Amino acid sequence: MRHVLSVLVENEPGVLSRVVGLFSGRGFNIETLNVGPTLEDGLSLMTITTSGEEQIIEQITKQLRKLVTVVKVVDLTHLQSVEREMVLIKVNAEDERRAEVLRIADIFRCKVVDVSGNDLTLEITGDQGKIRAIVSLLQRFGIKEFARTGTVAMRRSMQVD
Amino acid sequence: MERTGAQILLECLLQEGVESIFGFPGGAVIDIYHHLPDYPALRHFLVRHEQGAIHAADGYARATGRVGVCLVTSGPGATNTVTGIATAYMDSIPVVIITGQVPTPLIGNDAFQEVDIVGISRPCVKHNYLVKDVKDLAWIIKQAFYLARTGRPGPVLVDLPKDVLQAKTVFEYPESISMRSYNPNLAPNRRQVRKVTELLRRSRRPLVYSGGGVISSDAAEELTWLCRTLRIPVTSTLMGLGAFPGDDPLWLGMLGMHGTYAANMAVGHTDLLLAVGARFDDRVTGKISSFAPSAQVVHIDVDPTSIRKNVNVDVPIVADCRQALRGIREELEICSDLPDWSEAHQSWLEQVSEWQRDHPLRYTFSEEPIKPQFVVEKIYELTKGEAIITTEVGQNQMWAAQFSKFHRPRTFLTSGGLGTMGYGFPAAIGAQVAFPDKLVIDIAGDGSIQMNIQEMATAVSYNIPVKIVILNNGYLGMVRQWQELFYAKNYCATCMHLNPDFVKLAEAYGAAGFRVTKAADVERVLKEAFAVPGPAIVDVVVEPEENVYPMVPAGAALTDMLLV
């Protein structure tokens, strides 16, 4: 099962490789990994998506907590959380199909961030489902380039059943 | 007053109570060595190979319970310690490794003797540091020692660039440490402890399975109290030997691949397995699905990652072993309706002693060639468990574990987790430095001893009177045993053709050398060697094809043992 882990770490050199090395050294898998500084000086937040049996996920979270530079690990999977990812897609959009691409972009509330005679570059944010949907819709036009950030996630303030 | 980084480092070591440093100099750490003579309280032992330094620091730590210190230069000096770091990491031994590094402006430039030792050692240290500013040096050293010895102990590496060692600042040693990200849990959860006492009360066939954690948390006394009072038989891992007196009738010996029949059968039949400071290593469990099949499992460990890593646990207790065992004792002491333990466990104890009686450890005596087990028994007989025994790795290690008895913690030093050949001799040097008046014996094989034999020069030059007993069978015996049993006797690359003459080798280094070929001479020669004032090698020519039994083939259930 897919899990989203929110990992608060000391912002110091080598911390990323400690975390990544833990995954590779113990044969765990990382699907996406996103890191950025937090508002508090000296701390960074990583969002890691991974998958595995419950026992593996338990090991991953415990092993992460054991790292001296890791301050906090929260598994967001069983909590209500907000998950977003940003993707840039450069899609074929020659004259006769441009309108169609723009219409899809509009439906998905994408931003057009770059245009040329032959293609459009779209900026999309959303959860995994939305990203998957637009990718499958745009694929028939031909996707030329594709870049994604990996998931960022946050626990919702209200945990409503 | 301003001091250089090198001086600050040495001041920090003094503050940490360090007395002995095992090291090897080089360009990157020459500033430390330059100031070392100003600190006569810090005794430095010059080894002949950095692997010797780290194993010696490790042996010192295992024998004393204090943090061992190893000091080496950058590049090859640093990489030569990696095997020893991994050894200490696998067995949770507190060691601080100080490595030199090229000056900070050269880092990343492939400078002479530059290596990214922080990167290389990352998977096998508890934590490591690259010090980039002399102002950070004091608190980093303080943290390094704190991390090494607290929680689940382990090696911590500090990499020191040459310019940091030369830079100056005012020395102030921080008084306390606060780390928001490191707070090991030491006290047991009361409710869990209560569950354990409840299980103990109901169990009819309880078994204690203790490990190295009992020794590192100094919990041997508490463990012994619990087992003796509640009449619970005890088995332990290789790392746990010495935590429970080896001559107690409740003692079953080691469990696992080369464990005793009684211990492995007891695991197979227990209804309550109390695992204390042990981590269910595959050499211990055999086939996981048939490990302790009818038992509820209580697991006490200070490291949460150990719990449920390999086996399912009914009552996990994340705590220091000593505190957890004390908690159980306190809980039991306030219970009013405790059973009569001897009566409650009577039929179980009878069953266990029957296993012990029917299938003891055994071998067939022979006068010539000598049986290796006989040599180990003689060593025990002569030392009565008063010596510190270290081992190399392989058959020698297993025979030492099986045919010696250990009565006190920190008297058996061996590379358990990593299985590092070449560990025993330098570790013995470290232990002997800590306890100059004790008899320290390395039980070795002819293969293993050659992995760090150069440390003979260290032993001789400081007159460290370590005794090495080589069980010389002319083979890499354990691999040969596997080849015999599971690989159609294809003895590929396990015969040690052209071993050196170990007696002459000892003499060449300036140590004493002895050779024995007949069982009748073993006692006399061992006595003679133990009485020599300096280091000595006893080369015992033993039966070349003797095997270690019992044996559980890899991946089989513990109860499927190959007996003698």
XYZ file of C-alpha atoms in Angstrom:
725
model
C 0.000 0.000 0.000
C 1.132 3.523 -0.756
C 2.129 5.653 2.237
C 2.890 9.336 2.497
C 5.446 10.196 5.157
C 6.077 13.683 6.377
C 9.589 13.847 7.773
C 10.945 16.836 9.652
C 14.742 16.930 9.567
C 17.611 19.089 10.713
C 18.646 21.171 7.739
C 22.289 20.236 7.496
C 24.621 18.867 4.825
C 24.234 15.167 4.246
C 20.784 14.815 5.753
C 19.225 13.950 2.411
C 21.772 11.236 1.756
C 21.241 9.814 5.243
C 17.551 9.452 4.494
C 17.981 8.201 0.952
C 20.820 5.891 1.993
C 18.575 4.368 4.622
C 16.027 3.481 1.965
C 18.517 2.072 -0.527
C 20.651 0.296 2.074
C 17.693 -1.528 3.545
C 15.994 -2.272 0.268
C 13.029 0.065 0.784
C 11.558 1.881 -2.165
C 11.062 5.621 -2.604
C 8.393 6.641 -5.099
C 8.657 10.384 -4.687
C 10.702 12.601 -2.469
C 10.322 16.274 -1.931
C 12.391 18.520 0.320
C 12.251 22.159 1.255
C 13.081 24.423 4.162
C 10.414 25.197 6.764
C 9.630 28.511 8.422
C 11.727 27.486 11.384
C 15.416 28.100 10.859
C 17.456 24.944 10.622
C 14.596 22.593 9.817
C 13.491 21.105 6.526
C 10.446 19.093 5.666
C 10.600 16.031 3.454
C 7.567 14.396 1.969
C 8.317 10.833 1.002
C 5.910 8.519 -0.731
C 6.707 4.864 -0.512
C 4.864 1.590 -0.560
C 5.034 -1.747 1.156
C 3.414 -4.079 3.655
C 2.483 -2.632 7.032
C 5.478 -4.275 8.677
C 7.839 -2.677 6.143
C 6.263 0.743 6.624
C 6.608 0.327 10.388
C 10.313 -0.445 9.900
C 10.724 2.548 7.576
C 9.190 4.977 10.047
C 11.136 3.531 12.973
C 14.397 3.540 11.057
C 13.773 7.146 9.992
C 13.086 8.170 13.594
C 16.325 6.505 14.618
C 18.405 8.798 12.398
C 19.986 11.397 14.617
C 19.084 14.228 12.232
C 15.414 13.312 11.981
C 13.186 15.303 14.327
C 9.746 13.914 13.549
C 8.076 11.392 11.294
C 4.351 11.366 10.615
C 2.642 8.781 8.439
C -0.145 10.784 6.804
C -1.739 7.766 5.217
C -4.289 7.107 7.921
C -4.928 10.772 8.564
C -6.965 13.200 6.554
C -4.419 15.163 4.642
C -3.967 17.477 1.728
C -1.743 16.140 -1.016
C -0.527 18.163 -3.948
C 1.942 17.791 -6.704
C 2.970 20.225 -9.396
C 3.705 19.046 -12.901
C 4.976 20.823 -15.989
C 3.862 19.259 -19.250
C 5.041 20.296 -22.685
C 2.416 18.994 -25.049
C 2.132 19.006 -28.836
C -0.339 21.717 -29.832
C -0.163 22.453 -33.501
C -2.748 24.848 -34.921
C -5.583 22.457 -35.608
C -5.403 20.839 -32.112
C -4.414 23.829 -30.034
C -7.945 24.775 -29.095
C -8.652 21.272 -27.870
C -5.548 21.236 -25.677
C -6.468 24.625 -24.263
C -9.968 23.427 -23.496
C -8.637 20.498 -21.500
C -6.178 22.820 -19.768
C -9.066 25.040 -18.861
C -11.167 22.209 -17.444
C -8.264 21.125 -15.262
C -7.499 24.716 -14.280
C -4.000 24.505 -15.665
C -1.875 27.522 -16.358
C -0.201 27.956 -19.680
C 3.329 28.955 -18.845
C 5.007 28.759 -22.252
C 3.867 28.764 -25.860
C 5.516 28.136 -29.207
C 4.250 27.439 -32.689
C 4.130 23.721 -32.049
C 3.580 23.217 -28.350
C 2.179 24.482 -25.090
C 3.663 24.072 -21.655
C 1.100 23.624 -18.927
C 1.457 23.941 -15.178
C -0.854 21.674 -13.197
C -1.246 21.145 -9.515
C -3.369 18.481 -7.937
C -3.408 15.156 -6.259
C -2.236 12.010 -7.961
C -5.635 11.214 -9.462
C -5.938 14.558 -11.169
C -2.400 14.354 -12.519
C -3.036 10.874 -13.857
C -6.252 12.017 -15.522
C -4.764 14.958 -17.363
C -1.723 13.000 -18.419
C -3.896 10.321 -19.960
C -6.004 12.955 -21.712
C -2.982 14.790 -23.112
C -1.115 11.701 -24.156
C -2.943 11.426 -27.451
C -1.596 14.828 -28.493
C 1.925 13.719 -27.707
C 3.728 14.813 -24.572
C 7.173 16.167 -25.402
C 8.494 16.820 -21.905
C 7.266 16.081 -18.478
C 8.588 17.221 -15.085
C 6.978 16.638 -11.704
C 7.861 17.710 -8.198
C 6.724 14.704 -6.246
C 4.031 14.913 -3.624
C 3.943 17.525 -0.900
C 1.445 16.847 1.816
C 0.062 18.202 5.040
C -2.249 16.905 7.700
C -5.693 18.564 7.654
C -6.525 20.650 10.711
C -9.901 19.011 11.091
C -9.783 15.254 11.265
C -13.392 14.486 10.370
C -14.421 10.873 9.865
C 43.399 31.637 25.902
C 43.043 30.523 22.326
C 43.907 26.976 21.394
C 44.239 25.171 18.101
C 41.665 22.644 16.965
C 44.147 19.865 17.667
C 44.579 21.041 21.262
C 40.848 21.458 21.682
C 40.282 17.896 20.508
C 42.760 16.581 23.072
C 41.204 18.722 25.816
C 37.800 17.292 24.919
C 39.135 13.741 25.134
C 40.472 14.519 28.610
C 37.090 15.902 29.632
C 35.436 12.720 28.411
C 37.726 10.698 30.661
C 39.590 9.060 27.807
C 42.780 7.311 28.888
C 43.739 5.217 25.903
C 43.773 6.040 22.209
C 44.553 3.531 19.500
C 45.861 5.183 16.414
C 48.125 5.653 13.471
C 49.434 9.072 12.382
C 49.461 10.717 8.975
C 49.696 14.111 7.327
C 46.127 15.162 8.054
C 46.334 14.473 11.791
C 49.943 15.424 12.372
C 48.832 18.473 14.368
C 47.050 16.221 16.854
C 50.157 14.079 17.189
C 52.248 17.228 17.551
C 50.341 18.148 20.716
C 49.807 14.632 22.046
C 52.980 14.596 24.187
C 51.568 17.598 26.096
C 48.752 15.347 27.345
C 50.468 12.516 29.228
C 47.120 11.356 30.643
C 46.180 10.274 27.122
C 48.107 7.105 26.377
C 48.472 6.522 22.679
C 49.035 3.059 21.275
C 50.588 2.981 17.855
C 49.157 0.065 15.926
C 50.482 -1.385 12.694
C 47.295 -1.112 10.653
C 44.261 1.119 11.191
C 41.984 -1.916 11.302
C 43.972 -2.931 14.361
C 43.301 0.476 15.916
C 39.545 0.339 15.530
C 39.265 -3.273 16.733
C 41.471 -2.446 19.719
C 39.250 0.521 20.575
C 36.259 -1.795 20.185
C 37.815 -4.471 22.424
C 38.604 -1.808 25.001
C 34.976 -0.649 24.883
C 33.523 -4.163 25.184
C 35.795 -5.046 28.082
C 35.198 -1.832 30.035
C 31.794 -0.546 28.971
C 33.428 2.793 28.249
C 33.810 4.533 24.898
C 36.791 3.311 22.868
C 38.735 5.880 20.871
C 40.507 5.421 17.571
C 42.539 8.112 15.807
C 43.621 7.815 12.191
C 44.575 9.996 9.289
C 42.560 10.842 6.168
C 42.114 8.746 3.019
C 43.544 5.242 3.392
C 43.839 5.663 7.146
C 40.134 6.364 7.315
C 39.045 3.660 4.865
C 41.105 1.050 6.706
C 38.817 1.528 9.700
C 35.592 0.812 7.823
C 35.540 -2.931 8.580
C 36.067 -2.180 12.251
C 33.393 0.507 12.242
C 30.904 -1.910 10.701
C 31.919 -4.521 13.275
C 31.210 -2.112 16.131
C 27.974 -0.987 14.500
C 26.575 -4.490 14.110
C 27.347 -5.315 17.742
C 26.322 -1.884 19.140
C 29.701 -1.017 20.601
C 30.450 2.565 21.661
C 33.476 3.810 19.753
C 34.469 7.293 18.653
C 36.543 7.322 15.488
C 38.524 10.455 14.776
C 39.675 10.719 11.185
C 41.813 13.404 9.590
C 40.585 15.147 6.483
C 42.259 17.314 3.868
C 41.972 21.075 4.481
C 38.454 22.407 3.851
C 39.402 24.400 0.712
C 40.606 21.149 -0.869
C 37.576 19.029 0.029
C 35.967 17.741 -3.160
C 39.070 18.352 -5.246
C 40.402 14.800 -5.150
C 43.257 16.075 -3.017
C 46.075 13.814 -1.861
C 44.739 11.283 0.665
C 41.237 12.663 0.355
C 38.242 10.414 0.730
C 34.636 11.141 1.655
C 34.762 9.078 4.835
C 31.576 10.660 6.156
C 29.839 9.355 3.035
C 31.598 6.001 3.095
C 30.903 5.311 6.750
C 27.339 6.612 6.782
C 25.600 3.236 6.524
C 27.639 1.746 9.359
C 27.841 4.464 12.002
C 25.292 5.586 14.520
C 26.111 9.102 13.420
C 28.979 11.022 11.884
C 30.228 14.574 11.533
C 32.443 16.636 9.278
C 33.722 19.558 11.339
C 33.965 22.631 9.153
C 34.620 25.286 11.783
C 36.888 25.025 14.792
C 34.146 26.728 16.839
C 31.959 23.643 16.382
C 34.634 21.187 17.438
C 34.009 21.039 21.186
C 30.259 20.503 21.041
C 30.607 17.974 18.237
C 33.051 15.895 20.280
C 30.725 16.159 23.269
C 27.785 14.983 21.154
C 29.854 12.239 19.564
C 30.664 10.666 22.928
C 27.114 11.143 24.142
C 25.646 9.477 21.056
C 28.174 6.647 21.150
C 27.352 5.601 24.693
C 23.655 6.341 25.143
C 20.532 4.609 23.865
C 21.584 1.756 21.650
C 25.347 2.351 21.695
C 27.338 2.492 18.487
C 30.255 3.968 16.601
C 30.358 7.697 15.901
C 32.859 9.153 13.451
C 34.231 12.688 13.508
C 36.082 13.875 10.414
C 38.547 16.709 11.097
C 40.020 18.763 8.247
C 43.607 19.795 8.739
C 42.892 23.536 8.653
C 40.268 23.099 11.385
C 42.890 21.373 13.506
C 45.216 24.331 12.951
C 42.654 27.116 13.396
C 42.404 28.724 16.828
C 39.576 29.588 19.123
C 38.800 29.768 22.822
C 38.149 26.357 24.311
C 34.922 25.922 26.189
C 33.523 22.491 26.818
C 29.729 22.523 26.806
C 28.270 21.269 30.060
C 25.120 19.736 28.748
C 23.663 18.459 25.546
C 20.250 19.024 24.171
C 19.286 17.410 20.915
C 15.700 17.822 19.800
C 16.018 14.884 17.461
C 17.655 12.357 19.788
C 15.903 11.224 22.945
C 16.179 7.472 23.439
C 13.422 6.006 25.538
C 14.915 4.277 28.571
C 12.073 3.799 31.011
C 9.662 0.942 30.348
C 5.969 1.506 29.896
C 4.254 0.491 33.126
C 1.281 -1.133 31.441
C 3.478 -3.263 29.242
C 5.496 -4.338 32.264
C 2.296 -5.384 33.974
C 1.379 -7.464 30.917
C 4.725 -9.224 31.160
C 4.233 -10.133 34.811
C 0.775 -11.390 33.927
C 2.259 -13.610 31.196
C 4.984 -14.826 33.547
C 2.404 -15.773 36.087
C 0.469 -17.851 33.578
C 3.353 -19.410 31.698
C 4.297 -23.017 32.341
C 7.242 -23.219 29.963
C 8.978 -19.844 30.008
C 12.378 -19.248 28.440
C 14.693 -16.272 28.586
C 16.611 -15.465 25.407
C 19.141 -12.799 26.243
C 21.485 -10.850 24.008
C 24.252 -8.284 23.906
C 21.854 -5.583 25.095
C 21.886 -7.134 28.558
C 25.630 -6.650 28.666
C 25.696 -3.156 27.210
C 23.032 -1.965 29.652
C 24.785 -3.640 32.616
C 21.686 -5.677 33.340
C 23.344 -9.023 34.094
C 22.506 -8.842 37.784
C 18.840 -8.083 37.120
C 18.630 -10.854 34.539
C 20.196 -13.369 36.900
C 17.827 -12.372 39.687
C 14.795 -12.789 37.463
C 15.771 -16.199 36.112
C 16.891 -17.620 39.440
C 13.923 -16.319 41.382
C 11.317 -17.362 38.848
C 13.155 -20.569 37.922
C 13.316 -19.771 34.215
C 15.874 -21.504 32.016
C 18.158 -19.159 30.077
C 19.678 -19.273 26.645
C 21.546 -16.466 24.963
C 23.012 -15.265 21.724
C 26.728 -15.292 21.073
C 26.786 -11.621 22.084
C 24.969 -12.317 25.317
C 27.427 -14.869 26.708
C 28.570 -13.928 30.197
C 25.392 -12.127 31.225
C 24.160 -15.227 33.044
C 26.543 -17.498 34.971
C 27.630 -20.379 32.749
C 27.718 -22.877 35.616
C 24.134 -22.318 36.762
C 21.821 -25.310 36.241
C 19.321 -22.977 34.542
C 21.897 -22.129 31.888
C 21.212 -23.938 28.612
C 24.067 -22.530 26.554
C 23.848 -20.597 23.323
C 20.967 -21.058 20.892
C 20.871 -20.875 17.117
C 22.879 -22.346 14.293
C 25.515 -23.817 16.614
C 23.431 -23.659 19.737
C 22.975 -26.510 22.172
C 20.306 -29.154 21.694
C 18.645 -28.124 24.949
C 18.522 -24.434 24.028
C 17.114 -25.008 20.560
C 14.569 -27.552 21.742
C 13.546 -25.219 24.542
C 12.891 -22.480 21.974
C 10.827 -24.965 20.016
C 8.642 -25.787 23.009
C 8.479 -22.682 25.165
C 5.123 -20.995 25.718
C 6.663 -17.653 26.719
C 9.831 -16.343 25.156
C 11.304 -13.397 27.013
C 13.769 -11.788 24.611
C 15.986 -9.289 26.394
C 18.395 -7.101 24.435
C 18.515 -9.531 21.541
C 17.469 -8.858 17.969
C 16.407 -12.198 16.452
C 19.344 -12.434 14.094
C 18.996 -15.070 11.362
C 21.873 -17.089 12.836
C 19.739 -17.351 15.970
C 16.260 -17.913 14.613
C 16.885 -20.292 11.738
C 13.667 -20.595 9.767
C 11.587 -17.730 11.118
C 8.217 -19.395 10.681
C 9.178 -22.265 12.960
C 10.949 -20.146 15.554
C 9.312 -20.458 18.983
C 6.122 -21.655 17.280
C 4.041 -22.044 20.417
C 5.277 -19.034 22.338
C 4.018 -15.630 23.169
C 6.925 -13.288 22.679
C 8.004 -10.461 24.957
C 10.729 -8.304 23.464
C 12.714 -5.797 25.492
C 14.997 -3.574 23.441
C 16.131 0.028 23.666
C 15.985 0.301 19.881
C 12.425 0.351 18.516
C 13.635 -0.759 15.087
C 14.679 -4.114 16.537
C 11.141 -4.841 17.556
C 9.012 -6.666 14.987
C 11.809 -6.456 12.435
C 12.042 -10.238 12.118
C 9.420 -11.823 14.321
C 6.032 -10.819 15.561
C 6.018 -9.653 19.162
C 3.119 -9.870 21.598
C 4.467 -7.484 24.215
C 7.062 -4.987 23.013
C 8.942 -2.984 25.618
C 11.093 -0.197 24.239
C 13.430 0.496 27.129
C 16.879 0.082 28.541
C 17.153 -3.619 29.467
C 18.248 -2.882 32.998
C 15.399 -0.497 33.669
C 12.902 -2.864 32.089
C 14.085 -5.843 34.154
C 14.005 -3.706 37.292
C 10.492 -2.653 36.360
C 9.433 -6.297 36.088
C 11.046 -7.055 39.429
C 9.277 -4.148 41.128
C 5.988 -5.203 39.598
C 6.464 -8.778 40.803
C 7.373 -7.599 44.267
C 4.063 -5.840 44.703
C 2.069 -8.851 43.508
C 0.550 -10.823 46.345
C -0.630 -14.022 44.703
C 2.506 -15.206 42.971
C 2.780 -18.898 42.227
C 5.435 -21.115 43.692
C 7.721 -20.808 40.714
C 9.599 -24.087 41.191
C 6.356 -25.948 41.303
C 4.818 -24.062 38.405
C 7.790 -24.756 36.153
C 8.727 -28.144 37.507
C 7.805 -30.352 34.591
C 9.318 -27.844 32.157
C 12.588 -27.744 34.077
C 12.638 -31.532 34.138
C 12.091 -31.646 30.407
C 14.855 -29.132 29.833
C 17.333 -31.036 31.992
C 16.466 -34.200 30.176
C 17.443 -32.523 26.902
C 20.630 -31.285 28.521
C 21.438 -34.738 29.877
C 20.637 -36.646 26.693
C 22.342 -34.320 24.232
C 25.193 -32.417 25.829
C 27.865 -30.783 23.714
C 30.350 -33.496 22.915
C 33.285 -34.590 20.835
C 35.428 -37.674 20.587
C 38.690 -37.275 22.385
C 41.872 -38.127 20.577
C 45.461 -37.858 21.709
C 46.803 -36.971 18.288
C 45.639 -35.064 16.368
C 44.335 -32.901 19.188
C 40.637 -32.047 19.175
C 40.073 -28.279 19.173
C 37.237 -28.589 21.700
C 39.673 -30.196 24.113
C 41.944 -27.149 23.876
C 39.080 -24.771 24.647
C 38.028 -26.919 27.607
C 41.595 -26.871 28.918
C 41.762 -23.087 28.603
C 38.569 -22.829 30.640
C 39.837 -25.304 33.186
C 43.086 -23.400 33.646
C 41.494 -19.968 33.822
C 38.238 -20.932 35.594
C 36.399 -18.254 33.721
C 38.665 -15.529 35.132
C 40.244 -14.661 31.795
C 38.961 -12.334 29.124
C 38.482 -14.421 26.018
C 38.392 -12.899 22.568
C 37.917 -14.881 19.395
C 38.469 -14.654 15.740
C 35.633 -15.807 13.490
C 34.644 -19.262 12.340
C 34.978 -22.651 13.963
C 37.384 -21.293 16.599
C 34.733 -18.788 17.630
C 31.968 -21.367 17.904
C 34.088 -23.818 19.872
C 35.130 -20.999 22.193
C 31.472 -20.147 22.734
C 30.411 -23.752 23.226
C 33.186 -25.272 25.312
C 34.021 -22.336 27.596
C 31.806 -21.113 30.359
C 31.397 -17.419 30.969
C 30.341 -16.218 34.357
C 30.584 -12.483 34.055
C 29.673 -9.955 31.393
C 32.439 -8.377 29.316
C 34.672 -11.445 29.519
C 33.837 -12.786 26.055
C 34.607 -10.448 23.177
C 33.723 -11.583 19.692
C 32.506 -10.169 16.416
C 28.927 -11.415 16.412
C 26.941 -9.465 13.868
C 29.501 -8.811 11.174
C 31.633 -11.907 11.756
C 34.912 -10.111 11.200
C 37.941 -12.342 10.793
C 40.953 -10.580 12.273
C 38.907 -9.058 15.087
C 40.069 -11.118 18.030
C 43.728 -10.278 18.329
C 43.526 -6.462 18.172
C 40.415 -6.611 20.384
C 42.444 -8.606 22.889
C 45.083 -5.870 22.808
C 42.394 -3.291 23.592
C 41.016 -5.373 26.457
C 44.484 -5.972 27.857
C 45.263 -2.243 27.786
C 42.149 -1.726 29.906
C 42.957 -4.613 32.247
C 46.732 -5.028 32.328
C 46.602 -7.568 35.170
C 44.040 -9.905 33.665
C 44.805 -12.862 31.506
C 43.565 -12.043 27.981
C 43.432 -14.870 25.476
C 42.567 -14.742 21.803
C 41.215 -18.062 20.608
C 42.086 -18.024 16.926
C 42.112 -20.048 13.774
C 45.082 -20.253 11.447
C 43.111 -18.362 8.804
C 41.755 -15.519 10.935
C 44.925 -14.795 12.839
C 46.669 -13.929 9.613
C 44.239 -11.103 8.978
C 45.765 -8.869 11.636
C 48.906 -10.698 12.676
C 50.908 -7.485 12.192
C 49.550 -6.271 15.538
C 52.031 -8.644 17.149
C 54.441 -5.741 16.780
C 52.056 -3.519 18.767
C 51.699 -6.131 21.498
C 55.430 -6.614 21.732
C 56.368 -2.950 21.618
C 54.055 -2.006 24.511
C 54.523 -5.357 26.256
C 50.817 -6.124 26.088
C 50.881 -9.744 27.236
C 48.022 -11.101 25.126
C 48.091 -14.866 24.541
C 46.993 -16.192 21.177
C 45.934 -19.807 20.994
C 45.707 -20.885 17.370
C 43.489 -23.889 16.720
C 45.490 -24.727 13.638
C 43.627 -27.074 11.328
C 45.191 -25.831 8.110
C 41.797 -24.867 6.734
C 39.373 -22.016 6.643
C 37.503 -24.454 8.783
C 33.961 -23.155 8.862
C 33.749 -22.740 5.114
C 35.362 -26.149 4.707
C 32.670 -27.560 7.000
C 29.945 -26.083 4.785
C 31.691 -27.419 1.710
C 31.798 -30.852 3.314
C 28.166 -30.857 4.386
C 26.415 -28.928 1.648
C 28.782 -28.614 -1.329
C 29.862 -32.194 -2.046
C 33.240 -31.848 -0.331
C 34.464 -29.430 -2.945
C 37.179 -27.890 -0.785
C 37.780 -25.010 -3.121
C 40.105 -22.311 -1.750
C 39.743 -23.310 1.884
C 42.967 -25.230 2.393
C 45.623 -22.956 3.868
C 48.628 -24.287 1.996
C 51.857 -22.917 3.288
C 50.800 -21.428 6.576
C 53.718 -19.634 8.154
C 55.578 -21.247 11.026
C 53.647 -19.463 13.787
C 56.306 -20.191 16.388
C 59.006 -18.579 14.316
C 56.626 -15.773 13.434
C 56.055 -15.014 17.124
C 59.777 -15.104 17.698
C 60.440 -12.860 14.732
C 58.242 -10.228 16.350
C 59.983 -10.730 19.683
C 57.149 -12.693 21.304
C 57.188 -16.218 22.671
C 56.111 -19.079 20.434
C 54.951 -22.585 21.367
C 53.707 -25.565 19.429
C 51.645 -28.500 20.660
C 50.750 -31.623 18.750
C 49.642 -34.035 21.487
C 46.721 -33.718 23.861
C 48.911 -34.757 26.768
C 51.050 -31.646 26.286
C 48.252 -29.112 25.952
C 47.901 -28.254 29.624
C 51.622 -27.914 30.243
C 52.233 -25.724 27.215
C 49.232 -23.494 27.875
C 50.409 -22.978 31.448
C 53.855 -22.143 30.218
C 52.533 -19.676 27.663
C 50.178 -18.022 30.164
C 53.116 -17.587 32.549
C 55.313 -15.831 30.002
C 55.430 -12.124 30.909
C 54.845 -10.837 27.364
C 52.680 -11.771 24.403
C 52.772 -15.347 23.162
C 51.441 -17.553 20.411
C 50.510 -21.163 21.063
C 50.171 -23.017 17.790
C 47.999 -26.045 18.488
C 47.968 -28.510 15.639
C 44.426 -29.860 15.677
C 42.331 -32.371 13.775
C 41.970 -30.810 10.304
C 38.443 -32.007 9.568
C 36.757 -31.552 12.927
C 33.326 -29.953 12.627
C 31.236 -27.717 14.836
C 28.147 -29.553 16.115
C 25.270 -29.308 16.672
C 24.485 -27.475 13.508
C 21.234 -26.124 12.161
C 21.607 -25.838 8.380
C 20.949 -22.290 7.157
C 17.234 -21.762 6.676
C 16.157 -24.849 8.651
C 14.119 -24.874 11.845
C 16.098 -24.767 15.094
C 14.758 -28.136 16.082
C 16.236 -29.711 12.927
C 19.755 -30.100 14.214
C 22.631 -32.088 12.849
C 24.065 -33.700 15.964
C 27.544 -35.206 16.300
